[in-house]
Amino acid sequence: MLNPTGNYIYQLADPDINFDWDTIEQVLISSNEVQACPICLSPPTAARVTKCGHVFCLPCILHYLELRENHKKLWRKCPICWDSIYEVDIKSVKITAGHSIKEGDLLDLALIQRAHNSTLAFPISDTWPLPENVISNYIKPDVPLIPWNNTPSAQAFARFMLASPDYLTAEYQRDCKELENALSDAIGWGSTEEIPFIEQSKKRVHEDIKRIRHQRTKEMELALSTLDMMFEAVAKYSKKHGKERAEPIQQQQRQEDIPEAYRQRQLQQSGGEDANKKQSKTQSNTSNDFYFYQAKEGQHVYLHPLDIRILKHEFGNYDRFPRQLQVQVTNVQESTLDEDLRKKCKYLSHLPLACDVTFLEINIKDIVSPETLQVFNNELNARVKRRRDKERREDEEKRYAENKQKLQLAKEQADERKRMENDPFFTIYQRPDDEEEQLARAMSESLATVSHSDENGPRTVWGTPQVVNREEELTMGQVNDWADHIVITKSKRKGRSKKH
């Protein structure tokens, strides 16, 4: 979602040109997983996205930035990727739920049309593609057609769009409600440290609402009303007269359906012959347009090119394709858009490089006739064979990796066993038969060593010198020193005879 006052002509022509971050008002994210704030681990409150692409609660990221060590710095490292985060770079974000696709799923696809000289690709409907006469009546020749947020299918399929003040105001009011709920919860839980940052977040959101209100000008109001009138006129014309087709034959058959006023206007501008030339030129331009099937929700999920060729053979012209298909998925191929893939699939040239895309192979037998299947029988069989070969290679690689891991584990165990065998410390345990002999030899060596050291000291029951602690040694020394001057003599006392 971009600021309407910016200039985006280059981005409209080249999908690989980035946007100035200051011109972005909101980022739309489609996620297959439930988003959670990395700081509080809860669904984001007044969700904000950083320049590095991580989503946080507005109070949480403000609290995190406030805890930086040096308050003179205006930035702090992202807690996820360590990229620099500035408070001024935090943008509003809107998260929509997606879903993963697997084999056997039923999926709704929409027929997309993209002009060969444009990057705008939307589902074919009563309002798309826009007839050239309608565009010329409502839009100046030098003004490019850039979708707004209220353009049909823009929020699901457009890479970028202009954000109206009403849309942004409604988004910020939603943030205010979430912050009010968070404030009441914080008061109820007694989380006093979070309350100041919730109040700071509310103040910031109110400032954004005031800023958006100042963007509302008469020129912007005129542009929005013109856009509404243009799509309303296209829808009414399509319902009343039927949609004009891109093929020349269809346009010739529907000449009587074109309003007389428009026919006369064309004749007055360039004359009958010039009008025919202009019509043939328009027909040649539209014949180069791209048609393909994409997931109805706008995810970058596309029908396999072979299946599109089969449908082309079945229905003849792209304008006869069903606008919507419900298909059964037989195989899912994940890929990333690079230069080679862009050359092979030119209808995806409106996507930027490094965009993740998914190609679906479907059960085409339920859609086309047996005659058409017979024409593409060899290619379908070859595709099935390639898929089976790929699955077999993946299984072989998996088994090879498992066997390699087992061999590595066995080698490590063998090395450990060899190390223990060569380590003298573990020798006694590796040779239990010699245990008694080694123990006897160790005892004899110990006794021999003791006999030379102290032959007269006290002995243990094993015959080794008894270890005397320091206290006993001092006590014995004191007793011996004190008794050195005492001489003990023995005298015999004469016994007294008893008189009977």
Coordinates of N, CA, C and O in Angstrom, one line a residue, residues 316-480:
G316 N -10.0 -24.0 -27.7 CA -9.7 -23.2 -28.9 C -9.1 -21.9 -28.6 O -7.9 -21.6 -29.0
N317 N -9.8 -21.0 -28.0 CA -9.3 -19.6 -27.7 C -9.4 -19.4 -26.2 O -10.2 -20.0 -25.4
Y318 N -8.5 -18.5 -25.7 CA -8.4 -18.2 -24.3 C -9.7 -17.6 -23.8 O -10.1 -17.8 -22.6
D319 N -10.4 -16.8 -24.7 CA -11.6 -16.2 -24.2 C -12.7 -17.2 -23.9 O -13.7 -16.9 -23.3
R320 N -12.6 -18.4 -24.4 CA -13.5 -19.5 -24.1 C -13.2 -20.3 -22.9 O -13.9 -21.2 -22.5
F321 N -12.0 -20.0 -22.3 CA -11.7 -20.7 -21.1 C -12.7 -20.4 -20.0 O -13.2 -19.3 -19.9
P322 N -12.9 -21.4 -19.1 CA -13.8 -21.1 -17.9 C -13.1 -20.1 -17.0 O -11.9 -20.2 -16.8
R323 N -13.8 -19.2 -16.6 CA -13.2 -18.1 -15.7 C -12.8 -18.7 -14.4 O -11.8 -18.2 -13.8
Q324 N -13.4 -19.8 -13.9 CA -12.9 -20.4 -12.7 C -12.9 -21.9 -12.9 O -13.8 -22.5 -13.7
L325 N -12.0 -22.6 -12.3 CA -11.8 -24.0 -12.3 C -11.6 -24.6 -10.9 O -10.9 -24.0 -10.1
Q326 N -12.3 -25.7 -10.6 CA -12.0 -26.4 -9.4 C -11.3 -27.7 -9.8 O -11.8 -28.5 -10.5
V327 N -10.0 -27.8 -9.4 CA -9.2 -28.9 -9.9 C -8.7 -29.7 -8.7 O -8.7 -29.3 -7.6
Q328 N -8.3 -31.0 -9.0 CA -7.7 -31.8 -8.1 C -6.2 -31.9 -8.3 O -5.7 -32.2 -9.4
V329 N -5.4 -31.6 -7.3 CA -4.0 -31.5 -7.4 C -3.4 -32.9 -7.4 O -3.7 -33.7 -6.5
T330 N -2.5 -33.1 -8.4 CA -1.8 -34.4 -8.5 C -0.3 -34.3 -8.2 O 0.3 -35.3 -7.8
N331 N 0.2 -33.1 -8.3 CA 1.6 -32.9 -8.0 C 1.8 -31.4 -7.7 O 1.2 -30.5 -8.4
V332 N 2.8 -31.1 -6.8 CA 3.1 -29.7 -6.5 C 4.6 -29.5 -6.7 O 5.4 -30.3 -6.2
Q333 N 4.9 -28.5 -7.5 CA 6.3 -28.2 -7.7 C 6.7 -26.8 -7.2 O 6.1 -25.8 -7.7
E334 N 7.6 -26.7 -6.2 CA 8.0 -25.5 -5.7 C 9.2 -25.0 -6.5 O 10.1 -25.7 -6.9
S335 N 9.2 -23.7 -6.8 CA 10.3 -23.1 -7.6 C 10.5 -21.6 -7.2 O 9.6 -21.1 -6.4
T336 N 11.5 -21.0 -7.7 CA 11.8 -19.6 -7.5 C 12.1 -19.0 -8.8 O 12.8 -19.5 -9.6
L337 N 11.5 -17.8 -9.0 CA 11.6 -17.2 -10.3 C 13.0 -16.6 -10.5 O 13.5 -15.8 -9.7
D338 N 13.6 -17.1 -11.6 CA 14.9 -16.6 -12.0 C 14.8 -16.2 -13.5 O 13.7 -16.3 -14.1
E339 N 15.9 -15.8 -14.1 CA 15.9 -15.4 -15.5 C 15.5 -16.5 -16.4 O 14.7 -16.3 -17.4
D340 N 16.0 -17.8 -16.2 CA 15.6 -18.9 -17.0 C 14.1 -19.2 -16.9 O 13.5 -19.4 -18.0
L341 N 13.6 -19.2 -15.7 CA 12.2 -19.5 -15.6 C 11.3 -18.4 -16.2 O 10.3 -18.7 -16.8
R342 N 11.8 -17.2 -16.1 CA 11.0 -16.1 -16.7 C 11.0 -16.2 -18.2 O 10.0 -15.8 -18.8
K343 N 12.1 -16.7 -18.8 CA 12.1 -16.8 -20.2 C 11.2 -18.0 -20.7 O 10.5 -17.9 -21.7
K344 N 11.1 -19.0 -19.9 CA 10.3 -20.2 -20.2 C 8.8 -19.8 -20.0 O 8.0 -20.2 -20.8
C345 N 8.5 -19.1 -18.9 CA 7.1 -18.8 -18.6 C 7.0 -17.3 -18.7 O 7.1 -16.6 -17.7
K346 N 6.8 -16.8 -19.9 CA 6.8 -15.3 -20.1 C 5.5 -14.7 -19.5 O 5.5 -13.5 -19.2
Y347 N 4.5 -15.5 -19.2 CA 3.3 -14.9 -18.6 C 3.6 -14.5 -17.1 O 2.7 -13.9 -16.5
L348 N 4.7 -15.0 -16.6 CA 5.1 -14.6 -15.2 C 6.1 -13.5 -15.1 O 6.7 -13.2 -14.1
S349 N 6.2 -12.7 -16.3 CA 7.2 -11.6 -16.3 C 6.8 -10.5 -15.4 O 7.6 -9.5 -15.2
H350 N 5.5 -10.4 -15.0 CA 5.1 -9.3 -14.1 C 5.5 -9.6 -12.6 O 5.4 -8.7 -11.8
L351 N 6.1 -10.7 -12.3 CA 6.6 -11.0 -11.0 C 8.1 -10.6 -10.8 O 8.8 -10.8 -11.8
P352 N 8.5 -10.2 -9.7 CA 9.9 -9.9 -9.5 C 10.8 -11.1 -9.3 O 10.3 -12.2 -9.0
L353 N 12.0 -11.0 -9.7 CA 13.0 -12.1 -9.5 C 13.0 -12.4 -8.0 O 12.9 -11.6 -7.1
A354 N 13.3 -13.7 -7.8 CA 13.4 -14.3 -6.4 C 12.0 -14.5 -5.8 O 12.0 -14.8 -4.6
C355 N 11.0 -14.3 -6.6 CA 9.6 -14.6 -6.0 C 9.4 -16.1 -6.0 O 9.6 -16.8 -7.0
D356 N 8.9 -16.6 -4.9 CA 8.6 -18.0 -4.8 C 7.3 -18.3 -5.5 O 6.2 -17.7 -5.2
V357 N 7.3 -19.3 -6.4 CA 6.1 -19.7 -7.2 C 5.9 -21.2 -7.0 O 6.9 -21.9 -6.8
T358 N 4.7 -21.6 -7.2 CA 4.3 -23.0 -7.2 C 3.5 -23.4 -8.4 O 2.6 -22.6 -8.8
F359 N 3.9 -24.5 -9.0 CA 3.2 -25.0 -10.2 C 2.4 -26.2 -9.8 O 3.0 -27.1 -9.1
L360 N 1.2 -26.3 -10.3 CA 0.3 -27.4 -10.0 C 0.1 -28.3 -11.2 O -0.2 -27.8 -12.3
E361 N 0.2 -29.6 -11.0 CA -0.2 -30.5 -12.0 C -1.6 -31.1 -11.5 O -1.7 -31.4 -10.4
I362 N -2.5 -31.1 -12.4 CA -3.9 -31.4 -12.0 C -4.4 -32.7 -12.8 O -3.8 -33.1 -13.7
N363 N -5.5 -33.2 -12.3 CA -6.2 -34.3 -12.9 C -7.0 -33.7 -14.1 O -8.2 -33.4 -14.0
I364 N -6.4 -33.6 -15.2 CA -7.0 -33.0 -16.4 C -8.0 -33.8 -17.1 O -8.8 -33.3 -17.9
K365 N -8.1 -35.1 -16.7 CA -9.1 -36.0 -17.4 C -10.5 -35.6 -17.1 O -11.4 -35.9 -17.9
D366 N -10.7 -34.9 -15.9 CA -12.1 -34.5 -15.6 C -12.6 -33.3 -16.3 O -13.7 -32.8 -16.1
I367 N -11.7 -32.6 -17.0 CA -12.0 -31.3 -17.6 C -12.1 -31.4 -19.2 O -13.0 -30.8 -19.8
V368 N -11.2 -32.1 -19.8 CA -11.1 -32.2 -21.3 C -11.6 -33.5 -21.8 O -11.9 -34.5 -21.0
S369 N -11.8 -33.6 -23.1 CA -12.4 -34.8 -23.7 C -11.3 -35.8 -23.9 O -10.1 -35.5 -23.9
P370 N -11.7 -37.1 -24.2 CA -10.7 -38.1 -24.4 C -9.9 -37.9 -25.7 O -8.7 -38.3 -25.8
E371 N -10.5 -37.2 -26.7 CA -9.8 -36.9 -27.9 C -8.6 -36.0 -27.6 O -7.5 -36.2 -28.2
T372 N -8.8 -35.0 -26.8 CA -7.7 -34.1 -26.4 C -6.6 -34.8 -25.6 O -5.4 -34.5 -25.8
L373 N -7.1 -35.7 -24.7 CA -6.1 -36.4 -24.0 C -5.2 -37.3 -24.9 O -4.0 -37.5 -24.6
Q374 N -5.8 -37.8 -25.9 CA -5.1 -38.7 -26.8 C -4.0 -37.9 -27.6 O -2.9 -38.4 -27.8
V375 N -4.3 -36.6 -27.9 CA -3.3 -35.7 -28.5 C -2.1 -35.5 -27.6 O -0.9 -35.5 -28.1
F376 N -2.3 -35.4 -26.4 CA -1.2 -35.1 -25.4 C -0.8 -36.3 -24.6 O -0.2 -36.1 -23.5
N377 N -1.2 -37.5 -25.1 CA -1.0 -38.7 -24.3 C 0.5 -38.9 -24.0 O 0.9 -39.2 -22.9
N378 N 1.4 -38.7 -25.0 CA 2.8 -38.9 -24.8 C 3.4 -37.9 -23.8 O 4.2 -38.3 -23.0
E379 N 3.0 -36.7 -23.9 CA 3.5 -35.7 -23.0 C 3.1 -35.9 -21.6 O 3.8 -35.7 -20.6
L380 N 1.8 -36.3 -21.4 CA 1.3 -36.6 -20.1 C 2.0 -37.8 -19.5 O 2.4 -37.8 -18.3
N381 N 2.3 -38.9 -20.3 CA 3.0 -40.0 -19.8 C 4.4 -39.7 -19.5 O 5.0 -40.2 -18.5
A382 N 5.0 -38.8 -20.3 CA 6.4 -38.4 -20.0 C 6.5 -37.6 -18.7 O 7.4 -37.7 -17.9
R383 N 5.5 -36.8 -18.5 CA 5.4 -36.0 -17.2 C 5.3 -36.9 -16.0 O 5.9 -36.7 -15.0
V384 N 4.4 -37.9 -16.2 CA 4.3 -38.9 -15.1 C 5.6 -39.6 -14.8 O 6.0 -39.9 -13.7
K385 N 6.2 -40.0 -15.9 CA 7.5 -40.7 -15.8 C 8.6 -39.9 -15.1 O 9.3 -40.3 -14.3
R386 N 8.6 -38.6 -15.5 CA 9.6 -37.7 -14.8 C 9.3 -37.5 -13.4 O 10.2 -37.5 -12.5
R387 N 8.0 -37.5 -13.0 CA 7.7 -37.3 -11.6 C 8.0 -38.6 -10.8 O 8.6 -38.5 -9.7
R388 N 7.8 -39.7 -11.4 CA 8.2 -41.0 -10.7 C 9.7 -41.1 -10.6 O 10.2 -41.6 -9.6
D389 N 10.4 -40.7 -11.7 CA 11.8 -40.8 -11.6 C 12.4 -39.8 -10.6 O 13.3 -40.2 -9.8
K390 N 11.7 -38.7 -10.5 CA 12.2 -37.7 -9.4 C 11.9 -38.3 -8.0 O 12.8 -38.2 -7.1
E391 N 10.8 -38.9 -7.8 CA 10.5 -39.5 -6.5 C 11.5 -40.7 -6.2 O 11.9 -40.8 -5.1
R392 N 11.8 -41.5 -7.3 CA 12.7 -42.6 -7.1 C 14.1 -42.0 -6.7 O 14.8 -42.5 -5.8
R393 N 14.5 -40.9 -7.4 CA 15.8 -40.4 -7.1 C 15.9 -39.8 -5.7 O 16.9 -40.0 -5.0
E394 N 14.8 -39.2 -5.3 CA 14.7 -38.6 -3.9 C 14.8 -39.8 -2.9 O 15.4 -39.6 -1.9
D395 N 14.1 -40.9 -3.2 CA 14.2 -42.0 -2.3 C 15.6 -42.6 -2.2 O 16.0 -43.0 -1.1
E396 N 16.2 -42.7 -3.4 CA 17.6 -43.2 -3.4 C 18.5 -42.3 -2.6 O 19.4 -42.7 -1.9
E397 N 18.4 -41.0 -2.8 CA 19.2 -40.0 -2.1 C 19.0 -40.1 -0.6 O 19.9 -40.0 0.2
K398 N 17.7 -40.3 -0.2 CA 17.4 -40.5 1.2 C 18.0 -41.7 1.8 O 18.7 -41.7 2.9
R399 N 17.9 -42.9 1.0 CA 18.6 -44.1 1.5 C 20.1 -43.9 1.6 O 20.7 -44.4 2.5
Y400 N 20.6 -43.3 0.6 CA 22.1 -43.1 0.5 C 22.5 -42.3 1.7 O 23.5 -42.6 2.4
A401 N 21.8 -41.2 2.0 CA 22.1 -40.4 3.2 C 22.0 -41.2 4.5 O 22.9 -41.1 5.4
E402 N 21.0 -42.0 4.6 CA 20.8 -42.8 5.8 C 21.9 -43.8 5.9 O 22.5 -44.0 7.0
N403 N 22.3 -44.5 4.8 CA 23.4 -45.5 4.9 C 24.7 -44.8 5.2 O 25.6 -45.3 5.9
K404 N 24.9 -43.6 4.6 CA 26.2 -42.9 4.9 C 26.3 -42.5 6.4 O 27.3 -42.6 7.0
Q405 N 25.1 -42.2 7.0 CA 25.1 -41.8 8.4 C 25.4 -43.1 9.2 O 26.1 -43.0 10.2
K406 N 24.8 -44.2 8.8 CA 25.1 -45.5 9.6 C 26.6 -45.8 9.5 O 27.2 -46.3 10.5
L407 N 27.2 -45.7 8.3 CA 28.6 -46.1 8.1 C 29.4 -45.1 9.0 O 30.4 -45.6 9.6
Q408 N 29.1 -43.9 9.0 CA 29.9 -42.9 9.8 C 29.8 -43.3 11.3 O 30.8 -43.2 12.0
L409 N 28.6 -43.7 11.7 CA 28.4 -44.1 13.1 C 29.2 -45.3 13.4 O 29.9 -45.4 14.5
A410 N 29.2 -46.3 12.5 CA 30.0 -47.5 12.7 C 31.5 -47.2 12.8 O 32.2 -47.8 13.6
K411 N 31.9 -46.3 11.9 CA 33.3 -46.0 11.9 C 33.7 -45.3 13.2 O 34.8 -45.6 13.8
E412 N 32.9 -44.4 13.7 CA 33.2 -43.7 15.0 C 33.2 -44.7 16.1 O 34.1 -44.7 17.0
Q413 N 32.3 -45.7 16.1 CA 32.3 -46.7 17.2 C 33.6 -47.6 17.1 O 34.2 -48.0 18.1
A414 N 34.0 -48.0 15.8 CA 35.2 -48.8 15.7 C 36.4 -48.0 16.1 O 37.3 -48.5 16.8
D415 N 36.5 -46.7 15.8 CA 37.6 -45.9 16.3 C 37.7 -45.8 17.8 O 38.7 -45.8 18.4
E416 N 36.5 -45.7 18.4 CA 36.4 -45.6 19.9 C 36.9 -46.9 20.5 O 37.6 -46.9 21.5
R417 N 36.5 -48.0 19.9 CA 36.9 -49.3 20.4 C 38.4 -49.5 20.2 O 39.1 -50.0 21.1
K418 N 38.9 -49.1 19.1 CA 40.4 -49.2 18.9 C 41.1 -48.3 19.9 O 42.2 -48.7 20.4
R419 N 40.6 -47.2 20.1 CA 41.3 -46.3 21.1 C 41.3 -46.9 22.5 O 42.4 -46.8 23.2
M420 N 40.2 -47.5 22.9 CA 40.2 -48.1 24.2 C 41.1 -49.3 24.3 O 41.7 -49.6 25.3
E421 N 41.3 -50.0 23.2 CA 42.2 -51.2 23.2 C 43.6 -50.8 23.3 O 44.4 -51.4 23.9
N422 N 44.0 -49.6 22.7 CA 45.4 -49.2 22.8 C 45.7 -48.3 24.0 O 46.8 -48.0 24.3
D423 N 44.7 -48.0 24.8 CA 44.9 -47.2 26.0 C 45.2 -48.1 27.2 O 44.5 -49.0 27.5
P424 N 46.4 -47.8 27.8 CA 46.8 -48.7 28.9 C 45.8 -48.7 30.1 O 45.7 -49.7 30.8
F425 N 45.1 -47.6 30.2 CA 44.2 -47.5 31.4 C 43.1 -48.5 31.3 O 42.6 -49.0 32.3
F426 N 42.7 -48.9 30.0 CA 41.6 -49.8 29.8 C 42.1 -51.2 29.6 O 41.3 -52.1 29.2
T427 N 43.4 -51.5 29.7 CA 44.0 -52.8 29.4 C 43.4 -53.9 30.3 O 43.1 -55.0 29.8
I428 N 43.3 -53.6 31.5 CA 42.8 -54.6 32.5 C 41.4 -55.0 32.2 O 41.0 -56.2 32.4
Y429 N 40.6 -54.2 31.6 CA 39.2 -54.5 31.3 C 39.1 -55.2 30.0 O 38.2 -55.9 29.7
Q430 N 40.1 -54.9 29.1 CA 40.1 -55.6 27.8 C 40.6 -57.0 27.9 O 40.4 -57.8 27.0
R431 N 41.4 -57.4 29.0 CA 42.0 -58.7 29.1 C 41.6 -59.3 30.5 O 42.4 -59.2 31.4
P432 N 40.5 -59.7 30.7 CA 40.1 -60.2 32.0 C 40.8 -61.5 32.5 O 40.9 -61.7 33.7
D433 N 41.4 -62.2 31.6 CA 42.1 -63.4 32.0 C 43.4 -63.1 32.7 O 43.8 -63.9 33.6
D434 N 44.0 -62.0 32.5 CA 45.2 -61.6 33.1 C 45.0 -60.7 34.4 O 46.0 -60.2 34.9
E435 N 43.8 -60.6 34.8 CA 43.5 -59.7 35.9 C 44.1 -60.1 37.2 O 44.8 -59.3 37.8
E436 N 44.1 -61.4 37.5 CA 44.7 -61.8 38.8 C 46.2 -61.7 38.8 O 46.8 -61.3 39.7
E437 N 46.8 -62.1 37.6 CA 48.2 -62.0 37.5 C 48.7 -60.6 37.6 O 49.7 -60.3 38.3
Q438 N 48.0 -59.6 36.9 CA 48.4 -58.2 37.0 C 48.2 -57.7 38.4 O 49.0 -56.9 38.9
L439 N 47.1 -58.1 39.0 CA 46.9 -57.6 40.4 C 48.0 -58.1 41.4 O 48.4 -57.4 42.2
A440 N 48.3 -59.4 41.2 CA 49.4 -59.9 42.1 C 50.7 -59.2 41.9 O 51.5 -58.9 42.8
R441 N 51.0 -59.0 40.6 CA 52.3 -58.3 40.3 C 52.3 -56.9 40.9 O 53.3 -56.4 41.4
A442 N 51.2 -56.2 40.8 CA 51.1 -54.8 41.3 C 51.2 -54.9 42.8 O 51.9 -54.0 43.4
M443 N 50.7 -55.9 43.5 CA 50.8 -56.0 45.0 C 52.3 -56.3 45.4 O 52.8 -55.7 46.3
S444 N 52.9 -57.1 44.6 CA 54.3 -57.4 45.0 C 55.2 -56.2 44.8 O 56.1 -56.0 45.6
E445 N 55.0 -55.5 43.7 CA 55.8 -54.3 43.5 C 55.5 -53.3 44.6 O 56.4 -52.6 45.0
S446 N 54.3 -53.2 45.0 CA 53.9 -52.2 46.1 C 54.6 -52.6 47.4 O 55.1 -51.8 48.1
L447 N 54.6 -53.9 47.7 CA 55.3 -54.4 48.9 C 56.8 -54.2 48.9 O 57.4 -53.8 49.9
A448 N 57.3 -54.4 47.7 CA 58.8 -54.2 47.6 C 59.2 -52.8 47.8 O 60.2 -52.4 48.4
T449 N 58.3 -51.9 47.3 CA 58.6 -50.4 47.5 C 58.5 -50.0 48.9 O 59.3 -49.3 49.5
V450 N 57.5 -50.6 49.6 CA 57.2 -50.2 51.0 C 58.4 -50.8 51.9 O 58.8 -50.1 52.9
S451 N 58.9 -51.9 51.6 CA 59.9 -52.5 52.4 C 61.2 -51.7 52.5 O 61.9 -51.6 53.5
H452 N 61.5 -51.0 51.4 CA 62.6 -50.1 51.4 C 62.3 -48.8 52.1 O 63.2 -48.1 52.6
S453 N 61.1 -48.4 52.1 CA 60.8 -47.0 52.7 C 60.7 -47.0 54.2 O 61.3 -46.2 54.9
D454 N 60.0 -48.0 54.7 CA 59.8 -47.9 56.2 C 59.5 -49.3 56.6 O 58.4 -49.9 56.4
E455 N 60.5 -50.0 57.3 CA 60.4 -51.4 57.7 C 59.8 -51.5 59.1 O 59.3 -52.5 59.5
N456 N 60.0 -50.5 60.0 CA 59.6 -50.6 61.4 C 58.3 -49.9 61.7 O 57.9 -49.9 62.8
G457 N 57.7 -49.2 60.7 CA 56.4 -48.5 61.0 C 55.3 -49.5 61.2 O 55.3 -50.7 60.9
P458 N 54.1 -48.9 61.6 CA 52.9 -49.7 61.8 C 52.4 -50.2 60.4 O 52.7 -49.6 59.4
R459 N 51.8 -51.4 60.5 CA 51.4 -52.0 59.2 C 49.8 -52.2 59.2 O 49.2 -52.2 60.3
T460 N 49.3 -52.3 58.0 CA 47.9 -52.6 57.9 C 47.8 -54.1 57.7 O 48.7 -54.8 57.8
V461 N 46.5 -54.6 57.6 CA 46.3 -56.0 57.5 C 46.9 -56.5 56.2 O 47.1 -57.7 56.0
W462 N 47.1 -55.6 55.2 CA 47.7 -56.0 53.9 C 49.2 -56.1 54.0 O 49.8 -56.4 53.0
G463 N 49.8 -55.6 55.0 CA 51.2 -55.5 55.1 C 51.8 -54.2 54.7 O 53.0 -54.1 54.7
T464 N 51.0 -53.3 54.3 CA 51.5 -52.0 53.9 C 51.7 -51.1 55.0 O 51.0 -51.3 56.1
P465 N 52.5 -50.0 55.0 CA 52.7 -49.1 56.1 C 51.4 -48.4 56.3 O 50.6 -48.0 55.4
Q466 N 51.1 -48.3 57.6 CA 49.9 -47.6 58.0 C 50.1 -46.1 57.9 O 51.1 -45.6 58.3
V467 N 49.1 -45.4 57.3 CA 49.2 -43.9 57.2 C 48.7 -43.3 58.4 O 47.6 -43.5 58.9
V468 N 49.6 -42.4 59.0 CA 49.3 -41.7 60.3 C 49.0 -40.3 59.9 O 49.8 -39.6 59.2
N469 N 47.9 -39.8 60.4 CA 47.6 -38.4 60.1 C 48.4 -37.5 60.9 O 49.1 -37.9 61.8
R470 N 48.4 -36.2 60.6 CA 49.3 -35.2 61.2 C 49.0 -35.1 62.7 O 49.9 -34.9 63.5
E471 N 47.7 -35.1 63.0 CA 47.4 -34.9 64.4 C 47.9 -36.0 65.3 O 48.5 -35.8 66.4
E472 N 47.8 -37.3 64.8 CA 48.3 -38.4 65.6 C 49.8 -38.4 65.7 O 50.4 -38.7 66.7
E473 N 50.4 -37.9 64.6 CA 51.8 -37.8 64.6 C 52.3 -36.8 65.6 O 53.3 -37.1 66.3
L474 N 51.7 -35.7 65.7 CA 52.1 -34.7 66.7 C 51.8 -35.2 68.1 O 52.6 -34.9 69.0
T475 N 50.7 -35.8 68.3 CA 50.4 -36.4 69.6 C 51.4 -37.4 70.1 O 51.9 -37.4 71.2
M476 N 51.8 -38.3 69.1 CA 52.8 -39.3 69.5 C 54.1 -38.6 69.8 O 54.8 -39.0 70.7
G477 N 54.4 -37.6 69.1 CA 55.7 -36.9 69.3 C 55.7 -36.2 70.7 O 56.7 -36.3 71.4
Q478 N 54.6 -35.6 71.0 CA 54.6 -34.9 72.3 C 54.7 -35.9 73.5 O 55.3 -35.7 74.5
V479 N 54.0 -37.0 73.3 CA 54.0 -38.1 74.4 C 55.4 -38.6 74.6 O 55.9 -38.7 75.7
N480 N 56.1 -38.9 73.5 CA 57.4 -39.4 73.6 C 58.4 -38.4 74.2 O 59.2 -38.8 75.0

